[in-house]
Short mmCIF file of C-alpha atoms and ligand atoms in Angstrom, two decimals:
data_model
loop_
_atom_site.label_atom_id
_atom_site.label_comp_id
_atom_site.label_asym_id
_atom_site.label_seq_id
_atom_site.Cartn_x
_atom_site.Cartn_y
_atom_site.Cartn_z
CA MET A 17 0.02 0.04 0.08
CA ASN A 18 1.79 3.38 -0.99
CA ALA A 19 1.80 6.70 1.25
CA ARG A 20 -0.62 8.25 -1.39
CA GLU A 21 -3.54 5.67 -0.84
CA PHE A 22 -3.17 6.58 2.96
CA ALA A 23 -3.27 10.28 2.59
CA ARG A 24 -6.44 9.79 0.16
CA ARG A 25 -8.08 8.07 2.86
CA ARG A 26 -7.16 10.87 5.46
CA ARG A 27 -8.55 13.33 3.00
CA ALA A 28 -11.75 11.52 2.31
CA LEU A 29 -12.33 11.28 6.00
CA MET A 30 -11.68 14.78 6.74
CA ARG A 31 -13.96 15.79 4.10
CA GLN A 32 -16.69 14.12 5.62
CA VAL A 33 -16.04 15.22 9.21
CA GLY A 34 -16.12 18.79 8.02
CA ARG A 35 -14.34 22.06 9.63
CA GLU A 36 -16.48 21.76 12.98
CA GLY A 37 -14.83 18.27 13.75
CA VAL A 38 -11.50 16.73 14.68
CA VAL A 39 -10.68 12.98 14.71
CA VAL A 40 -8.52 11.37 17.29
CA LEU A 41 -7.32 7.75 16.72
CA THR A 42 -5.16 5.72 19.08
CA ALA A 43 -2.72 2.99 18.15
CA ALA A 44 -3.19 -0.65 19.35
CA GLN A 45 -1.61 -1.47 22.85
CA PRO A 46 0.99 -4.20 23.18
CA LYS A 47 -0.80 -7.05 25.09
CA VAL A 48 0.66 -9.28 27.88
CA ARG A 49 0.58 -12.96 27.01
CA ASN A 50 2.24 -14.24 30.40
CA ARG A 51 4.31 -12.50 32.91
CA ASP A 52 7.17 -10.54 30.45
CA VAL A 53 5.94 -12.13 27.16
CA GLU A 54 3.95 -10.21 24.95
CA TYR A 55 1.72 -11.36 22.08
CA LEU A 56 3.15 -10.36 18.66
CA PHE A 57 2.03 -6.94 18.11
CA ARG A 58 -0.73 -6.18 15.61
CA GLN A 59 -1.83 -2.48 14.76
CA ASP A 60 -5.41 -1.42 15.30
CA SER A 61 -7.10 -1.89 11.86
CA ASP A 62 -8.69 1.47 11.80
CA PHE A 63 -5.35 3.23 12.90
CA PHE A 64 -3.68 1.41 10.17
CA TYR A 65 -6.02 2.17 7.68
CA LEU A 66 -5.47 5.80 7.95
CA THR A 67 -1.74 5.86 8.84
CA GLY A 68 0.09 2.97 7.63
CA PHE A 69 1.97 3.49 11.12
CA ALA A 70 2.72 -0.04 12.62
CA GLU A 71 4.23 1.14 16.00
CA PRO A 72 2.58 0.96 19.37
CA ALA A 73 2.25 4.07 21.57
CA ALA A 74 0.87 6.53 18.93
CA VAL A 75 -2.01 8.77 18.60
CA ALA A 76 -3.26 10.48 15.16
CA VAL A 77 -4.97 13.58 15.20
CA LEU A 78 -6.75 14.79 11.73
CA ILE A 79 -7.71 18.40 11.52
CA PRO A 80 -9.83 19.48 8.65
CA LYS A 81 -9.17 22.65 7.33
CA ARG A 82 -10.47 24.67 4.20
CA GLU A 83 -7.53 23.27 1.99
CA ALA A 84 -5.87 19.80 2.71
CA GLY A 85 -6.32 19.37 6.39
CA GLU A 86 -3.55 18.78 9.01
CA TYR A 87 -2.41 15.39 10.15
CA VAL A 88 -0.62 15.51 13.40
CA LEU A 89 1.15 11.96 14.75
CA PHE A 90 2.22 11.50 18.46
CA CYS A 91 4.85 8.71 18.44
CA ARG A 92 7.92 7.37 20.35
CA GLU A 93 11.00 9.33 19.71
CA ARG A 94 13.99 7.63 18.66
CA ASP A 95 16.01 5.83 21.35
CA PRO A 96 19.18 3.86 20.31
CA ALA A 97 19.46 2.02 23.61
CA ARG A 98 15.51 0.83 23.55
CA GLU A 99 15.84 0.28 19.67
CA GLN A 100 18.77 -2.33 20.12
CA TRP A 101 16.41 -4.40 21.94
CA ASP A 102 12.88 -3.81 20.46
CA GLY A 103 14.07 -2.88 16.94
CA PRO A 104 13.77 0.64 15.05
CA ARG A 105 11.23 3.31 15.52
CA ALA A 106 10.28 5.90 13.01
CA GLY A 107 10.60 8.70 15.45
CA LEU A 108 9.35 12.26 14.76
CA GLU A 109 11.43 12.60 11.75
CA GLY A 110 10.12 9.15 10.28
CA ALA A 111 6.64 10.47 11.11
CA LEU A 112 7.15 13.54 8.91
CA GLU A 113 9.30 11.81 6.10
CA GLN A 114 7.94 8.39 5.84
CA PHE A 115 4.28 8.86 7.02
CA GLY A 116 3.36 11.88 5.61
CA ALA A 117 2.46 13.73 9.04
CA ASP A 118 2.24 17.58 8.73
CA ASP A 119 3.43 17.87 12.27
CA ALA A 120 4.75 15.12 14.89
CA PHE A 121 5.32 15.24 18.62
CA PRO A 122 6.66 12.80 21.30
CA ILE A 123 3.76 10.58 22.75
CA ASP A 124 4.75 11.83 26.13
CA ASP A 125 3.70 15.40 25.46
CA LEU A 126 0.20 14.41 24.57
CA ASP A 127 -1.28 16.03 27.63
CA ASP A 128 0.29 19.25 26.88
CA ILE A 129 -0.40 19.54 22.98
CA LEU A 130 -3.45 17.33 22.06
CA PRO A 131 -6.00 19.86 24.01
CA GLY A 132 -4.81 22.70 21.97
CA LEU A 133 -5.51 20.78 18.80
CA ILE A 134 -8.90 19.82 19.87
CA GLU A 135 -10.10 23.36 21.16
CA GLY A 136 -12.15 25.55 18.94
CA ARG A 137 -13.85 22.41 17.23
CA THR A 138 -17.45 21.51 17.95
CA ARG A 139 -17.02 17.80 17.86
CA VAL A 140 -14.32 15.10 18.50
CA TYR A 141 -14.82 11.91 16.52
CA HIS A 142 -13.16 9.00 18.21
CA ALA A 143 -13.67 5.15 18.52
CA MET A 144 -14.72 4.71 22.30
CA GLY A 145 -14.29 1.53 24.03
CA ALA A 146 -11.15 -0.15 23.01
CA GLN A 147 -8.83 1.68 25.22
CA PRO A 148 -11.03 2.96 28.34
CA GLU A 149 -8.03 4.81 29.92
CA PHE A 150 -7.29 6.94 26.81
CA ASP A 151 -11.08 7.70 26.72
CA ALA A 152 -11.15 9.04 30.02
CA ARG A 153 -8.10 11.24 29.12
CA LEU A 154 -9.72 12.64 26.24
CA VAL A 155 -12.84 13.39 28.11
CA GLN A 156 -10.86 15.16 30.36
CA TRP A 157 -9.16 17.21 27.78
CA MET A 158 -12.58 18.01 26.34
CA THR A 159 -14.08 19.23 29.71
CA THR A 160 -10.98 20.61 31.44
CA PRO A 161 -11.07 24.82 30.76
CA ARG A 162 -7.23 26.04 30.08
CA ARG A 163 -6.03 29.42 30.50
CA ASP A 164 -6.34 31.86 27.40
CA ALA A 165 -7.72 28.78 25.49
CA GLY A 166 -10.26 28.67 22.94
CA GLU A 167 -14.01 27.15 23.09
CA LEU A 168 -14.05 23.35 24.36
CA PRO A 169 -15.42 20.90 22.17
CA GLN A 170 -19.25 19.98 22.65
CA GLU A 171 -19.79 16.58 21.51
CA LEU A 172 -17.93 13.20 21.39
CA VAL A 173 -19.03 11.61 18.25
CA SER A 174 -18.53 7.93 17.31
CA LEU A 175 -15.91 7.71 14.42
CA GLU A 176 -16.84 3.94 13.88
CA HIS A 177 -19.77 4.76 11.59
CA MET A 178 -18.22 6.88 9.04
CA LEU A 179 -14.75 4.95 8.90
CA HIS A 180 -16.28 1.98 8.69
CA ASP A 181 -18.48 2.67 5.76
CA MET A 182 -15.20 3.89 4.07
CA ARG A 183 -13.39 0.46 5.05
CA LEU A 184 -16.31 -1.70 3.71
CA TYR A 185 -15.77 -0.50 0.06
CA LYS A 186 -12.21 -1.88 -1.12
CA SER A 187 -10.04 0.16 -3.38
CA ARG A 188 -8.02 -1.56 -6.11
CA SER A 189 -5.00 -1.72 -4.02
CA GLU A 190 -6.99 -3.33 -1.19
CA VAL A 191 -8.57 -5.86 -3.65
CA ALA A 192 -5.12 -6.60 -4.97
CA LEU A 193 -3.79 -7.43 -1.22
CA MET A 194 -6.83 -9.65 -0.50
CA ARG A 195 -6.35 -11.48 -3.57
CA ARG A 196 -2.82 -12.39 -2.64
CA ALA A 197 -3.82 -13.58 0.95
CA ALA A 198 -6.55 -15.69 -0.63
CA VAL A 199 -3.98 -17.17 -3.25
CA VAL A 200 -1.58 -17.88 -0.35
CA ALA A 201 -4.38 -19.44 1.67
CA ALA A 202 -5.56 -21.43 -1.13
CA GLN A 203 -2.16 -22.83 -1.62
CA ALA A 204 -2.12 -23.63 2.28
CA HIS A 205 -5.11 -25.48 1.88
CA ARG A 206 -4.20 -27.33 -1.25
CA ARG A 207 -0.83 -28.53 0.64
CA ALA A 208 -2.84 -29.65 3.79
CA MET A 209 -5.07 -31.81 1.47
CA GLN A 210 -2.06 -33.17 -0.12
CA CYS A 211 -0.32 -33.80 3.02
CA CYS A 212 -3.05 -35.26 4.94
CA ARG A 213 -3.12 -38.91 5.96
CA PRO A 214 -4.70 -41.32 8.47
CA GLY A 215 -3.27 -41.10 11.64
CA MET A 216 -1.67 -37.65 11.36
CA PHE A 217 -2.23 -35.21 14.15
CA GLU A 218 -4.53 -32.23 13.63
CA TYR A 219 -1.37 -30.04 14.59
CA GLU A 220 0.79 -31.77 12.11
CA VAL A 221 -1.71 -30.50 9.35
CA GLU A 222 -1.83 -27.10 11.12
CA ALA A 223 2.15 -27.01 10.67
CA GLU A 224 1.64 -27.48 6.80
CA LEU A 225 -0.45 -24.54 6.90
CA ALA A 226 1.85 -22.57 8.49
CA HIS A 227 4.71 -23.74 6.33
CA THR A 228 2.80 -22.14 3.07
CA PHE A 229 1.76 -18.94 5.33
CA ARG A 230 5.43 -18.35 6.59
CA ARG A 231 7.10 -18.94 3.39
CA ALA A 232 4.94 -16.25 1.63
CA GLY A 233 5.90 -13.77 4.42
CA ALA A 234 2.16 -14.10 5.70
CA ARG A 235 0.69 -14.95 9.25
CA THR A 236 -2.61 -16.54 10.07
CA SER A 237 -5.42 -14.11 10.37
CA TYR A 238 -7.01 -15.87 13.00
CA PRO A 239 -6.22 -19.23 14.93
CA PRO A 240 -6.60 -22.10 12.28
CA ILE A 241 -9.37 -24.53 13.01
CA VAL A 242 -8.23 -27.98 11.96
CA ALA A 243 -10.83 -30.35 13.25
CA SER A 244 -11.15 -34.06 12.30
CA GLY A 245 -14.17 -36.11 12.72
CA VAL A 246 -16.58 -35.15 15.32
CA ASN A 247 -14.44 -32.04 16.25
CA ALA A 248 -15.68 -30.34 13.19
CA CYS A 249 -19.28 -29.89 14.89
CA ILE A 250 -17.67 -27.58 17.47
CA LEU A 251 -17.78 -24.27 15.30
CA HIS A 252 -14.86 -22.67 17.18
CA TYR A 253 -12.51 -25.76 17.72
CA ILE A 254 -8.89 -24.70 17.93
CA ASP A 255 -7.39 -27.38 20.29
CA ASN A 256 -6.00 -29.05 16.79
CA ASP A 257 -4.47 -31.79 19.15
CA LYS A 258 -6.29 -35.17 17.83
CA SER A 259 -5.16 -37.65 15.84
CA CYS A 260 -6.94 -37.58 12.23
CA ALA A 261 -8.59 -41.01 11.99
CA ASP A 262 -8.93 -43.05 8.82
CA GLY A 263 -12.55 -42.72 7.62
CA ASP A 264 -13.20 -39.34 9.07
CA LEU A 265 -13.54 -35.92 7.60
CA LEU A 266 -11.16 -32.94 8.35
CA LEU A 267 -12.55 -29.44 8.37
CA ILE A 268 -9.91 -26.69 8.10
CA ASP A 269 -10.86 -23.45 8.56
CA ALA A 270 -7.62 -21.12 7.93
CA GLY A 271 -6.50 -17.78 6.51
CA CYS A 272 -3.76 -15.59 6.43
CA GLU A 273 -3.04 -11.95 6.61
CA ILE A 274 -0.93 -9.86 4.05
CA GLU A 275 -0.19 -6.18 4.86
CA SER A 276 -3.16 -6.23 7.22
CA TYR A 277 -5.70 -7.82 4.71
CA ALA A 278 -7.08 -11.02 5.56
CA SER A 279 -8.33 -14.18 3.82
CA ASP A 280 -10.74 -16.65 5.46
CA ILE A 281 -11.27 -20.28 3.81
CA THR A 282 -12.72 -23.56 4.94
CA ARG A 283 -12.41 -26.77 2.95
CA THR A 284 -13.67 -30.16 4.25
CA PHE A 285 -12.17 -33.31 2.89
CA PRO A 286 -11.85 -37.19 3.64
CA VAL A 287 -8.65 -37.75 5.92
CA ASN A 288 -8.01 -41.09 3.71
CA GLY A 289 -8.66 -39.39 0.49
CA ARG A 290 -12.10 -40.85 -0.18
CA PHE A 291 -15.63 -39.62 0.83
CA SER A 292 -17.98 -42.44 2.12
CA ASP A 293 -21.58 -42.16 0.79
CA PRO A 294 -23.10 -40.43 3.81
CA GLN A 295 -20.17 -37.92 4.04
CA ARG A 296 -20.36 -37.25 0.34
CA ALA A 297 -24.29 -36.90 0.35
CA ILE A 298 -23.93 -34.03 3.01
CA TYR A 299 -20.76 -32.58 1.36
CA GLU A 300 -22.65 -32.45 -1.96
CA LEU A 301 -25.49 -30.72 -0.08
CA VAL A 302 -23.36 -27.93 1.65
CA LEU A 303 -21.65 -27.45 -1.89
CA LYS A 304 -24.77 -26.94 -3.61
CA ALA A 305 -25.89 -24.39 -1.12
CA GLN A 306 -22.42 -22.78 -1.21
CA TYR A 307 -22.85 -22.36 -5.33
CA ALA A 308 -26.38 -20.97 -4.74
CA ALA A 309 -25.20 -18.66 -1.83
CA ILE A 310 -22.37 -17.27 -4.26
CA GLU A 311 -24.90 -16.90 -7.35
CA ALA A 312 -26.49 -14.38 -5.11
CA VAL A 313 -23.56 -12.22 -4.44
CA GLN A 314 -24.59 -9.75 -7.11
CA PRO A 315 -24.65 -5.93 -6.96
CA GLY A 316 -28.22 -4.68 -6.13
CA ASN A 317 -28.85 -7.91 -4.11
CA HIS A 318 -29.43 -7.47 -0.50
CA TRP A 319 -26.96 -8.58 2.15
CA ASN A 320 -29.03 -11.39 3.18
CA ALA A 321 -29.90 -13.07 -0.24
CA PRO A 322 -26.95 -15.51 0.02
CA HIS A 323 -27.89 -16.43 3.29
CA GLU A 324 -31.59 -16.86 2.00
CA ALA A 325 -30.28 -19.06 -0.95
CA ALA A 326 -28.09 -21.27 1.19
CA VAL A 327 -31.08 -21.93 3.73
CA ARG A 328 -33.34 -22.83 0.94
CA VAL A 329 -30.97 -25.35 -0.75
CA ILE A 330 -29.98 -26.97 2.84
CA THR A 331 -33.52 -27.23 4.20
CA ARG A 332 -34.64 -28.95 0.84
CA GLY A 333 -31.75 -31.26 0.86
CA LEU A 334 -32.16 -32.06 4.39
CA VAL A 335 -35.66 -33.17 3.85
CA ARG A 336 -34.83 -35.26 0.93
CA LEU A 337 -31.92 -37.01 3.26
CA GLY A 338 -34.65 -37.45 5.84
CA LEU A 339 -32.98 -35.45 8.41
CA LEU A 340 -35.83 -33.05 8.47
CA LYS A 341 -39.45 -33.73 8.16
CA GLY A 342 -42.31 -31.75 7.00
CA SER A 343 -43.00 -29.06 4.58
CA VAL A 344 -40.07 -27.19 3.30
CA ALA A 345 -41.53 -23.57 3.63
CA LYS A 346 -42.60 -24.23 7.02
CA LEU A 347 -39.22 -25.70 8.10
CA ILE A 348 -37.61 -22.46 6.78
CA ASN A 349 -40.02 -20.18 8.53
CA ASP A 350 -39.64 -22.27 11.78
CA GLU A 351 -35.77 -21.97 11.12
CA ALA A 352 -35.62 -25.95 11.76
CA TYR A 353 -32.74 -26.04 9.77
CA ARG A 354 -30.73 -24.21 12.51
CA ARG A 355 -30.39 -27.62 14.42
CA PHE A 356 -27.85 -28.52 11.62
CA PHE A 357 -26.93 -25.22 10.21
CA MET A 358 -26.71 -22.75 13.01
CA HIS A 359 -24.49 -19.80 12.08
CA ARG A 360 -25.13 -17.41 9.21
CA THR A 361 -23.63 -17.73 5.69
CA GLY A 362 -20.94 -15.03 5.79
CA HIS A 363 -19.60 -11.82 6.91
CA TRP A 364 -17.62 -8.78 5.46
CA LEU A 365 -14.06 -9.49 5.06
CA GLY A 366 -11.30 -6.80 5.13
CA MET A 367 -8.49 -5.89 7.50
CA ASP A 368 -10.25 -7.62 10.19
CA VAL A 369 -11.47 -11.14 9.58
CA HIS A 370 -15.09 -10.28 10.63
CA ASP A 371 -14.71 -7.04 9.08
CA VAL A 372 -16.39 -3.63 10.01
CA GLY A 373 -19.29 -2.15 8.00
CA ASP A 374 -23.28 -2.21 8.76
CA TYR A 375 -25.19 -5.04 7.55
CA LYS A 376 -28.18 -3.41 7.63
CA VAL A 377 -29.21 0.26 6.87
CA GLY A 378 -31.92 1.41 9.26
CA ASP A 379 -34.15 -1.97 9.29
CA ALA A 380 -33.25 -3.14 5.78
CA TRP A 381 -30.64 -5.45 4.73
CA ARG A 382 -27.82 -3.54 2.95
CA GLU A 383 -27.52 -3.63 -0.80
CA LEU A 384 -24.40 -5.17 -2.22
CA GLU A 385 -22.22 -3.01 -4.21
CA ALA A 386 -19.05 -2.94 -6.06
CA GLY A 387 -16.09 -3.23 -3.85
CA MET A 388 -17.45 -5.00 -0.83
CA VAL A 389 -15.91 -8.52 0.10
CA LEU A 390 -17.60 -11.06 1.88
CA THR A 391 -17.36 -14.60 2.60
CA VAL A 392 -19.94 -17.35 1.69
CA GLU A 393 -19.44 -20.19 4.13
CA PRO A 394 -22.66 -22.52 4.71
CA GLY A 395 -22.33 -25.73 6.79
CA ILE A 396 -24.07 -28.76 8.13
CA TYR A 397 -22.82 -30.21 11.53
CA ILE A 398 -24.74 -33.45 12.92
CA ALA A 399 -23.49 -33.92 16.22
CA PRO A 400 -22.75 -37.54 17.39
CA GLY A 401 -25.87 -39.21 19.35
CA SER A 402 -28.27 -36.74 17.64
CA LYS A 403 -31.70 -37.62 18.82
CA GLY A 404 -33.80 -39.24 15.83
CA VAL A 405 -30.93 -39.09 13.52
CA PRO A 406 -29.76 -42.49 11.96
CA ARG A 407 -26.27 -43.34 13.32
CA LYS A 408 -24.54 -43.15 9.88
CA TRP A 409 -24.80 -39.23 9.77
CA TRP A 410 -23.39 -38.64 13.27
CA GLY A 411 -20.44 -36.79 13.73
CA ILE A 412 -20.44 -35.40 10.05
CA GLY A 413 -19.41 -31.67 10.18
CA VAL A 414 -18.88 -29.89 6.84
CA ARG A 415 -18.35 -26.30 5.98
CA ILE A 416 -17.14 -24.74 2.61
CA GLU A 417 -16.10 -21.07 2.74
CA ASP A 418 -14.71 -18.80 0.01
CA ASP A 419 -13.86 -15.31 -0.10
CA VAL A 420 -16.11 -13.15 -2.75
CA LEU A 421 -15.63 -9.92 -4.13
CA VAL A 422 -18.61 -8.01 -5.26
CA THR A 423 -17.88 -6.48 -8.98
CA GLY A 424 -19.98 -4.24 -11.07
CA SER A 425 -21.40 -7.01 -13.06
CA GLY A 426 -21.49 -9.88 -10.53
CA HIS A 427 -18.83 -11.43 -8.32
CA GLU A 428 -15.34 -12.64 -8.28
CA VAL A 429 -14.20 -15.63 -6.22
CA LEU A 430 -10.93 -14.61 -4.74
CA SER A 431 -10.31 -18.00 -3.11
CA ALA A 432 -11.17 -19.97 -6.20
CA ASP A 433 -7.49 -21.67 -6.41
CA VAL A 434 -8.27 -24.37 -3.93
CA PRO A 435 -10.61 -27.20 -4.95
CA LYS A 436 -14.13 -27.91 -3.84
CA GLU A 437 -15.66 -30.52 -6.13
CA VAL A 438 -15.69 -34.00 -4.89
CA GLU A 439 -13.51 -35.53 -7.72
CA GLU A 440 -11.15 -32.68 -7.89
CA ILE A 441 -10.43 -32.92 -3.89
CA GLU A 442 -9.90 -36.64 -4.37
CA ALA A 443 -7.55 -36.15 -7.39
CA LEU A 444 -5.45 -33.80 -5.48
CA MET A 445 -5.24 -35.73 -2.42
CA ALA A 446 -3.83 -38.57 -4.54
CA SER A 447 -0.74 -36.37 -5.46
CA ALA A 448 1.93 -35.24 -3.24
CA PRO A 449 3.33 -31.59 -2.96
CA GLY A 450 6.68 -31.42 -4.97
CA ASP A 451 8.67 -30.15 -2.00
CA LEU A 452 7.58 -32.86 0.45
CA PRO A 453 10.29 -34.62 1.73
CA ALA A 454 10.95 -38.25 0.31
CA SER A 455 10.04 -39.73 3.66
CA ALA A 456 6.90 -38.20 4.05
CA ARG A 457 5.94 -39.08 0.50
CA HIS A 458 6.84 -42.73 1.43
CA ARG A 459 4.82 -42.79 4.73
CA ARG A 460 1.98 -41.27 2.85
CA SER A 461 1.97 -44.07 0.15
CA ARG A 462 2.19 -46.95 2.93
CA ALA A 463 -0.84 -45.18 4.85
CA ARG A 464 -2.74 -45.34 1.50
CA ARG A 465 -1.86 -48.80 1.02
CA ALA A 466 -3.22 -49.73 4.43
CA THR A 467 -6.57 -47.95 3.83
CA PRO A 468 -9.12 -50.38 4.88
CA VAL A 469 -12.26 -51.57 3.12
CA GLY A 470 -14.71 -48.88 2.66
CA ALA A 471 -12.51 -46.06 1.98
CA ALA A 472 -11.67 -47.58 -1.46
CA SER A 473 -8.31 -46.23 -2.96
N1 LIG B 4 -12.81 -18.11 10.59
C1 LIG B 4 -13.96 -17.39 11.11
C2 LIG B 4 -15.00 -17.58 10.19
O1 LIG B 4 -15.13 -18.17 9.36
O2 LIG B 4 -15.92 -16.89 10.44
MN1 MN B 5 -15.70 -16.66 7.89
MN1 MN B 6 -13.54 -19.15 8.33
#
């Protein structure tokens, strides 16, 4: 992402805010994992969207003006002793020269300088809630009169509505990054399919995903779900510590992040490379629902159209398979499908995996428009021991998830590089990735020879 795009975003936001307002944004805070170990730092998405500045301990102030508007960045000063331990800092000079700030101050001077930047403005736009301590300071700056100072701002306005609406429409360069994140994640899913064999632990498959992500310079965009057999029926399963049994399915929900833009892909495939008949029946039903939902991703359709399409296909299919009984219309109306399909068909995707943006305008579902990106991810989960459900279906959990861009004339599936047709999956699983060590190829072929009856291979 180049500096011009960050500047364009700041200008667009300042135009909307107007000269009565001022915007205050805070960088994310480092989080302690345990004792003196911190989680890997990830910049707040709103802050990064407007600044491209990836350091903690920073505050950005945008001051709309008649002309271009002013961008002030508070950040850490250079400190060679600290930088030897923690890595380089941009410092005040870097804030001006690399990050396009019009003015830069040390973060420690916030209390002295920020009140002067917001005075004389009627409204302060800020995303409240994420950092209560900062929010309290801001309220104090807004309410404490200073000697010889101008008028104090009257209103604290939530920044989210305006900013998140901007983030919902992806620019060409954002789409390019999301396409890359989807291509890398698709590569990881393909590798997982090729490496998987009975007896492997879920975390070993997770390691194959990590292999592809890290080799591309990417990191996971959320903790991957690698769920074999009944674990797939736990929607947020992340233990990933069980052995993948011959004859079970494996559900992988994993995506990566490139320059802060996420992908989010799910595939479900048989551990031994061949779907059993009941697995195939459920899988093909979810696939049919997913195709119908993707087809409903069209500009002018409303946000819920893909979900409604998936619900129709899944309910009809569950009746045909005998898993639901009654009239399809009534079952849809009663939401009877929720016993087996209990989540929604997707969400916005962008810098955050569950990205920002309203799903409704007032009471109505929002219309899909070019530049929006959403996931399409129907699923069917049949918990083991489900009452009134024949045993052959127990423990089957299937989800298929793709990342879909709304275009001017329809849609583009960004994650199309990973197969989802039964025959394509089975064919891919029968091949090994080129860079797999010879020993692993050998183990794989032995495992396949040992595949028991019922899982023909
Ligand atoms: N990976 C989270 C989701 O699919 O929504
Ligand atoms: Mn998702
Ligand atoms: Mn997902």
